[in-house]
Amino acid sequence: MSLEYRFKIVMLGDGAVGKTALTVRFTEDHFDSDYKRTIGSDFAVKRLQVADRDSNVTIQVWDLAGQPRFEIVRQSFYRGSRGGLLLFDVTRRRTFINLDRWRDEAFDSIGQPVPVVIVANKVDLVDSRVVSIEEGQQYAEEHGYFYVESSALTGQNVEEAYVALCRTMIDRSKAKS
Ligand code: G3D
Ligand code: MG
């Protein structure tokens, strides 16, 4: 018998790092540069198997448009989240530097630290890359987070990012019960 889990997770990171593209790739398996779906907060649902935990997970992925302006919107966005994907764009250093801010805001709003996976997105843009894999890995290691290099464009490591987060959330949930 497989275990069943339901988790709400949030997509975190600066504008245009690929939060919506990654979510669409994961939940609908395509890359569409014309979508205009991050109007207000919205979520997508996907079921996945985490074989090495003998578990099925229904994951609710919350993706918020840009900078939420109102406290009330932010609170409902973060409320009840069990984990987050913390994204940066490997072609823009500023988005890497801002990771701490997004992590802090999320933990403050949720009320406690939750599992996080660092996602270095747009690795297909090899020639314009400015943040190295070593820097990304070092940041993740310092904070004890799992690290994934992804491309929403090619699909590389997209599912892996969500599965890695699910694994951590499952382990945390088991440790607590
Ligand atoms: P956001 O939701 O974090 O704000 P989006 O970011 O998902 O809207 O993505 C911002 C832009 O980056 C989009 O381009 C999108 O197509 C592009 N993008 C997202 N992920 C990748 C990726 O892995 N590789 C490449 N090459 N581009 C990516 P546009 O031009 O539509 O604004
Ligand atoms: Mg978006």
mmCIF file of C-alpha atoms and ligand atoms in Angstrom:
data_model
loop_
_atom_site.group_PDB
_atom_site.id
_atom_site.type_symbol
_atom_site.label_atom_id
_atom_site.label_comp_id
_atom_site.label_asym_id
_atom_site.label_seq_id
_atom_site.Cartn_x
_atom_site.Cartn_y
_atom_site.Cartn_z
ATOM 1 C CA MET A 1 0.000 0.000 0.000
ATOM 2 C CA SER A 2 1.367 3.375 -1.022
ATOM 3 C CA LEU A 3 1.097 6.323 1.300
ATOM 4 C CA GLU A 4 -0.984 9.311 0.188
ATOM 5 C CA TYR A 5 0.053 12.904 0.718
ATOM 6 C CA ARG A 6 -1.351 16.301 -0.191
ATOM 7 C CA PHE A 7 1.007 19.252 -0.126
ATOM 8 C CA LYS A 8 0.625 22.899 -0.973
ATOM 9 C CA ILE A 9 3.867 24.424 -2.244
ATOM 10 C CA VAL A 10 4.811 27.939 -3.349
ATOM 11 C CA MET A 11 6.935 29.172 -6.249
ATOM 12 C CA LEU A 12 9.423 31.766 -4.972
ATOM 13 C CA GLY A 13 11.817 34.126 -6.680
ATOM 14 C CA ASP A 14 12.164 37.392 -8.588
ATOM 15 C CA GLY A 15 10.040 38.289 -11.586
ATOM 16 C CA ALA A 16 10.840 36.516 -14.858
ATOM 17 C CA VAL A 17 13.039 33.784 -13.322
ATOM 18 C CA GLY A 18 10.657 31.187 -14.781
ATOM 19 C CA LYS A 19 8.255 30.354 -11.940
ATOM 20 C CA THR A 20 5.248 30.173 -14.250
ATOM 21 C CA ALA A 21 7.140 28.486 -17.098
ATOM 22 C CA LEU A 22 8.401 25.773 -14.736
ATOM 23 C CA THR A 23 4.936 25.239 -13.260
ATOM 24 C CA VAL A 24 3.327 25.003 -16.694
ATOM 25 C CA ARG A 25 6.029 22.604 -17.904
ATOM 26 C CA PHE A 26 5.543 20.433 -14.833
ATOM 27 C CA THR A 27 1.745 20.389 -14.690
ATOM 28 C CA GLU A 28 0.947 20.511 -18.420
ATOM 29 C CA ASP A 29 4.222 19.314 -19.949
ATOM 30 C CA HIS A 30 4.736 22.091 -22.441
ATOM 31 C CA PHE A 31 6.587 25.372 -22.748
ATOM 32 C CA ASP A 32 4.488 28.252 -23.970
ATOM 33 C CA SER A 33 6.008 31.701 -24.147
ATOM 34 C CA ASP A 34 2.621 33.287 -24.756
ATOM 35 C CA TYR A 35 0.825 32.313 -21.579
ATOM 36 C CA LYS A 36 -0.556 35.132 -19.514
ATOM 37 C CA ARG A 37 -1.715 33.238 -16.519
ATOM 38 C CA THR A 38 0.007 34.916 -13.613
ATOM 39 C CA ILE A 39 -2.766 37.376 -13.023
ATOM 40 C CA GLY A 40 -3.336 37.332 -9.286
ATOM 41 C CA SER A 41 -2.495 34.213 -7.363
ATOM 42 C CA ASP A 42 -3.404 30.924 -8.902
ATOM 43 C CA PHE A 43 -2.573 27.301 -8.408
ATOM 44 C CA ALA A 44 -2.209 24.140 -10.423
ATOM 45 C CA VAL A 45 -2.618 20.590 -9.186
ATOM 46 C CA LYS A 46 -0.637 17.509 -10.171
ATOM 47 C CA ARG A 47 -0.385 13.979 -8.862
ATOM 48 C CA LEU A 48 2.963 12.287 -8.827
ATOM 49 C CA GLN A 49 4.603 9.150 -7.551
ATOM 50 C CA VAL A 50 7.633 9.266 -5.325
ATOM 51 C CA ALA A 51 8.736 5.680 -5.806
ATOM 52 C CA ASP A 52 11.632 5.662 -3.360
ATOM 53 C CA ARG A 53 9.242 6.817 -0.610
ATOM 54 C CA ASP A 54 6.493 4.433 -1.722
ATOM 55 C CA SER A 55 4.195 7.456 -1.866
ATOM 56 C CA ASN A 56 1.645 9.203 -4.069
ATOM 57 C CA VAL A 57 1.538 12.951 -3.725
ATOM 58 C CA THR A 58 -1.122 15.405 -4.809
ATOM 59 C CA ILE A 59 0.773 18.619 -5.103
ATOM 60 C CA GLN A 60 -0.898 22.023 -5.252
ATOM 61 C CA VAL A 61 1.513 24.487 -6.830
ATOM 62 C CA TRP A 62 0.882 28.158 -6.005
ATOM 63 C CA ASP A 63 2.358 30.683 -8.364
ATOM 64 C CA LEU A 64 1.918 34.390 -7.702
ATOM 65 C CA ALA A 65 2.180 37.220 -10.194
ATOM 66 C CA GLY A 66 5.159 39.506 -9.612
ATOM 67 C CA GLN A 67 5.304 41.326 -6.314
ATOM 68 C CA PRO A 68 2.132 40.793 -4.335
ATOM 69 C CA ARG A 69 1.136 44.284 -3.287
ATOM 70 C CA PHE A 70 -1.365 43.565 -0.580
ATOM 71 C CA GLU A 71 -0.594 41.838 2.671
ATOM 72 C CA ILE A 72 -3.879 39.936 2.513
ATOM 73 C CA VAL A 73 -3.012 38.421 -0.887
ATOM 74 C CA ARG A 74 0.449 37.486 0.334
ATOM 75 C CA GLN A 75 -0.964 35.798 3.408
ATOM 76 C CA SER A 76 -3.375 33.613 1.460
ATOM 77 C CA PHE A 77 -0.593 32.812 -0.986
ATOM 78 C CA TYR A 78 1.730 31.546 1.725
ATOM 79 C CA ARG A 79 -0.771 30.174 4.218
ATOM 80 C CA GLY A 80 -0.497 26.433 4.755
ATOM 81 C CA SER A 81 2.486 25.966 2.457
ATOM 82 C CA ARG A 82 4.531 22.903 3.238
ATOM 83 C CA GLY A 83 7.484 23.768 1.040
ATOM 84 C CA GLY A 84 8.780 25.962 -1.731
ATOM 85 C CA LEU A 85 10.794 25.985 -4.918
ATOM 86 C CA LEU A 86 13.206 28.904 -4.667
ATOM 87 C CA LEU A 87 14.192 29.945 -8.193
ATOM 88 C CA PHE A 88 16.834 32.118 -9.701
ATOM 89 C CA ASP A 89 17.779 32.831 -13.303
ATOM 90 C CA VAL A 90 21.381 31.749 -14.044
ATOM 91 C CA THR A 91 21.709 34.658 -16.516
ATOM 92 C CA ARG A 92 20.906 37.358 -13.910
ATOM 93 C CA ARG A 93 23.026 37.579 -10.770
ATOM 94 C CA ARG A 94 20.563 39.886 -9.010
ATOM 95 C CA THR A 95 18.001 37.066 -8.921
ATOM 96 C CA PHE A 96 20.563 34.850 -7.165
ATOM 97 C CA ILE A 97 21.390 37.537 -4.595
ATOM 98 C CA ASN A 98 17.678 37.973 -3.833
ATOM 99 C CA LEU A 99 17.129 34.321 -2.838
ATOM 100 C CA ASP A 100 17.542 35.080 0.877
ATOM 101 C CA ARG A 101 14.837 37.741 0.749
ATOM 102 C CA TRP A 102 12.290 35.406 -0.800
ATOM 103 C CA ARG A 103 13.154 32.638 1.629
ATOM 104 C CA ASP A 104 12.832 34.996 4.625
ATOM 105 C CA GLU A 105 9.529 36.449 3.461
ATOM 106 C CA ALA A 106 8.091 32.976 2.925
ATOM 107 C CA PHE A 107 9.238 31.625 6.292
ATOM 108 C CA ASP A 108 7.936 34.735 8.072
ATOM 109 C CA SER A 109 4.524 34.463 6.443
ATOM 110 C CA ILE A 110 4.249 30.698 6.888
ATOM 111 C CA GLY A 111 5.365 31.090 10.499
ATOM 112 C CA GLN A 112 8.146 28.517 10.398
ATOM 113 C CA PRO A 113 10.908 27.216 8.128
ATOM 114 C CA VAL A 114 9.693 24.691 5.544
ATOM 115 C CA PRO A 115 11.611 22.473 3.093
ATOM 116 C CA VAL A 116 13.087 24.351 0.155
ATOM 117 C CA VAL A 117 14.725 23.279 -3.105
ATOM 118 C CA ILE A 118 16.992 25.748 -4.902
ATOM 119 C CA VAL A 119 16.265 25.805 -8.629
ATOM 120 C CA ALA A 120 18.860 27.304 -10.974
ATOM 121 C CA ASN A 121 16.659 27.889 -14.023
ATOM 122 C CA LYS A 122 17.378 28.712 -17.703
ATOM 123 C CA VAL A 123 20.517 26.553 -17.883
ATOM 124 C CA ASP A 124 19.810 26.178 -21.616
ATOM 125 C CA LEU A 125 21.089 29.753 -22.020
ATOM 126 C CA VAL A 126 24.697 28.570 -21.791
ATOM 127 C CA ASP A 127 26.303 31.618 -23.412
ATOM 128 C CA SER A 128 24.643 34.216 -21.184
ATOM 129 C CA ARG A 129 25.078 32.290 -17.948
ATOM 130 C CA VAL A 130 26.670 34.343 -15.136
ATOM 131 C CA VAL A 131 26.022 32.293 -11.974
ATOM 132 C CA SER A 132 28.077 29.085 -11.987
ATOM 133 C CA ILE A 133 26.954 25.661 -10.853
ATOM 134 C CA GLU A 134 29.595 25.811 -8.093
ATOM 135 C CA GLU A 135 28.146 29.029 -6.662
ATOM 136 C CA GLY A 136 24.626 27.647 -6.787
ATOM 137 C CA GLN A 137 25.640 24.398 -5.134
ATOM 138 C CA GLN A 138 27.609 26.196 -2.460
ATOM 139 C CA TYR A 139 24.656 28.415 -1.570
ATOM 140 C CA ALA A 140 22.358 25.408 -1.334
ATOM 141 C CA GLU A 141 24.859 23.433 0.712
ATOM 142 C CA GLU A 142 25.379 26.290 3.178
ATOM 143 C CA HIS A 143 21.645 26.361 3.876
ATOM 144 C CA GLY A 144 21.102 22.613 3.748
ATOM 145 C CA TYR A 145 18.872 22.722 0.671
ATOM 146 C CA PHE A 146 18.711 20.382 -2.272
ATOM 147 C CA TYR A 147 19.959 21.952 -5.534
ATOM 148 C CA VAL A 148 18.659 21.426 -9.067
ATOM 149 C CA GLU A 149 19.754 22.912 -12.414
ATOM 150 C CA SER A 150 16.703 23.211 -14.649
ATOM 151 C CA SER A 151 15.353 24.477 -17.919
ATOM 152 C CA ALA A 152 11.634 25.020 -18.338
ATOM 153 C CA LEU A 153 12.410 25.408 -22.054
ATOM 154 C CA THR A 154 13.968 21.965 -22.594
ATOM 155 C CA GLY A 155 12.268 20.279 -19.636
ATOM 156 C CA GLN A 156 15.613 19.373 -18.051
ATOM 157 C CA ASN A 157 15.214 18.496 -14.349
ATOM 158 C CA VAL A 158 11.782 20.082 -14.083
ATOM 159 C CA GLU A 159 10.004 17.079 -12.612
ATOM 160 C CA GLU A 160 13.135 16.336 -10.558
ATOM 161 C CA ALA A 161 12.831 19.694 -8.790
ATOM 162 C CA TYR A 162 9.266 18.988 -7.663
ATOM 163 C CA VAL A 163 10.015 15.375 -6.769
ATOM 164 C CA ALA A 164 13.058 16.404 -4.702
ATOM 165 C CA LEU A 165 10.861 18.819 -2.769
ATOM 166 C CA CYS A 166 8.195 16.141 -2.262
ATOM 167 C CA ARG A 167 10.816 13.765 -0.884
ATOM 168 C CA THR A 168 11.919 16.342 1.685
ATOM 169 C CA MET A 169 8.320 17.171 2.647
ATOM 170 C CA ILE A 170 7.475 13.479 3.044
ATOM 171 C CA ASP A 171 10.519 12.929 5.253
ATOM 172 C CA ARG A 172 9.662 15.987 7.343
ATOM 173 C CA SER A 173 6.048 14.879 7.694
ATOM 174 C CA LYS A 174 7.151 11.387 8.797
ATOM 175 C CA ALA A 175 9.626 12.813 11.284
ATOM 176 C CA LYS A 176 6.847 14.898 12.837
ATOM 177 C CA SER A 177 4.250 12.138 13.203
HETATM 178 P P1 G3D B 1 8.041 34.295 -13.687
HETATM 179 O O1 G3D B 1 6.761 33.527 -13.623
HETATM 180 O O2 G3D B 1 9.039 33.884 -12.660
HETATM 181 O O3 G3D B 1 7.831 35.782 -13.663
HETATM 182 P P2 G3D B 1 8.096 33.358 -16.410
HETATM 183 O O4 G3D B 1 8.760 33.968 -15.085
HETATM 184 O O5 G3D B 1 7.776 31.932 -16.232
HETATM 185 O O6 G3D B 1 6.994 34.258 -16.865
HETATM 186 O O7 G3D B 1 9.329 33.447 -17.418
HETATM 187 C C1 G3D B 1 9.923 34.689 -17.745
HETATM 188 C C2 G3D B 1 10.562 34.617 -19.138
HETATM 189 O O8 G3D B 1 11.616 33.648 -19.119
HETATM 190 C C3 G3D B 1 9.597 34.162 -20.232
HETATM 191 O O9 G3D B 1 10.032 34.774 -21.429
HETATM 192 C C4 G3D B 1 9.859 32.672 -20.325
HETATM 193 O O10 G3D B 1 9.523 32.158 -21.571
HETATM 194 C C5 G3D B 1 11.363 32.631 -20.082
HETATM 195 N N1 G3D B 1 11.842 31.358 -19.523
HETATM 196 C C6 G3D B 1 11.371 30.718 -18.426
HETATM 197 N N2 G3D B 1 12.071 29.614 -18.168
HETATM 198 C C7 G3D B 1 13.014 29.536 -19.135
HETATM 199 C C8 G3D B 1 14.066 28.601 -19.421
HETATM 200 O O11 G3D B 1 14.290 27.605 -18.726
HETATM 201 N N3 G3D B 1 14.867 28.876 -20.493
HETATM 202 C C9 G3D B 1 14.676 29.973 -21.286
HETATM 203 N N4 G3D B 1 15.503 30.154 -22.317
HETATM 204 N N5 G3D B 1 13.696 30.873 -21.046
HETATM 205 C C10 G3D B 1 12.887 30.655 -19.995
HETATM 206 P P3 G3D B 1 9.158 35.835 -22.222
HETATM 207 O O12 G3D B 1 10.025 36.247 -23.336
HETATM 208 O O13 G3D B 1 7.925 35.096 -22.630
HETATM 209 O O14 G3D B 1 8.878 36.925 -21.222
HETATM 210 MG MG MG B 2 4.843 34.202 -13.370
#
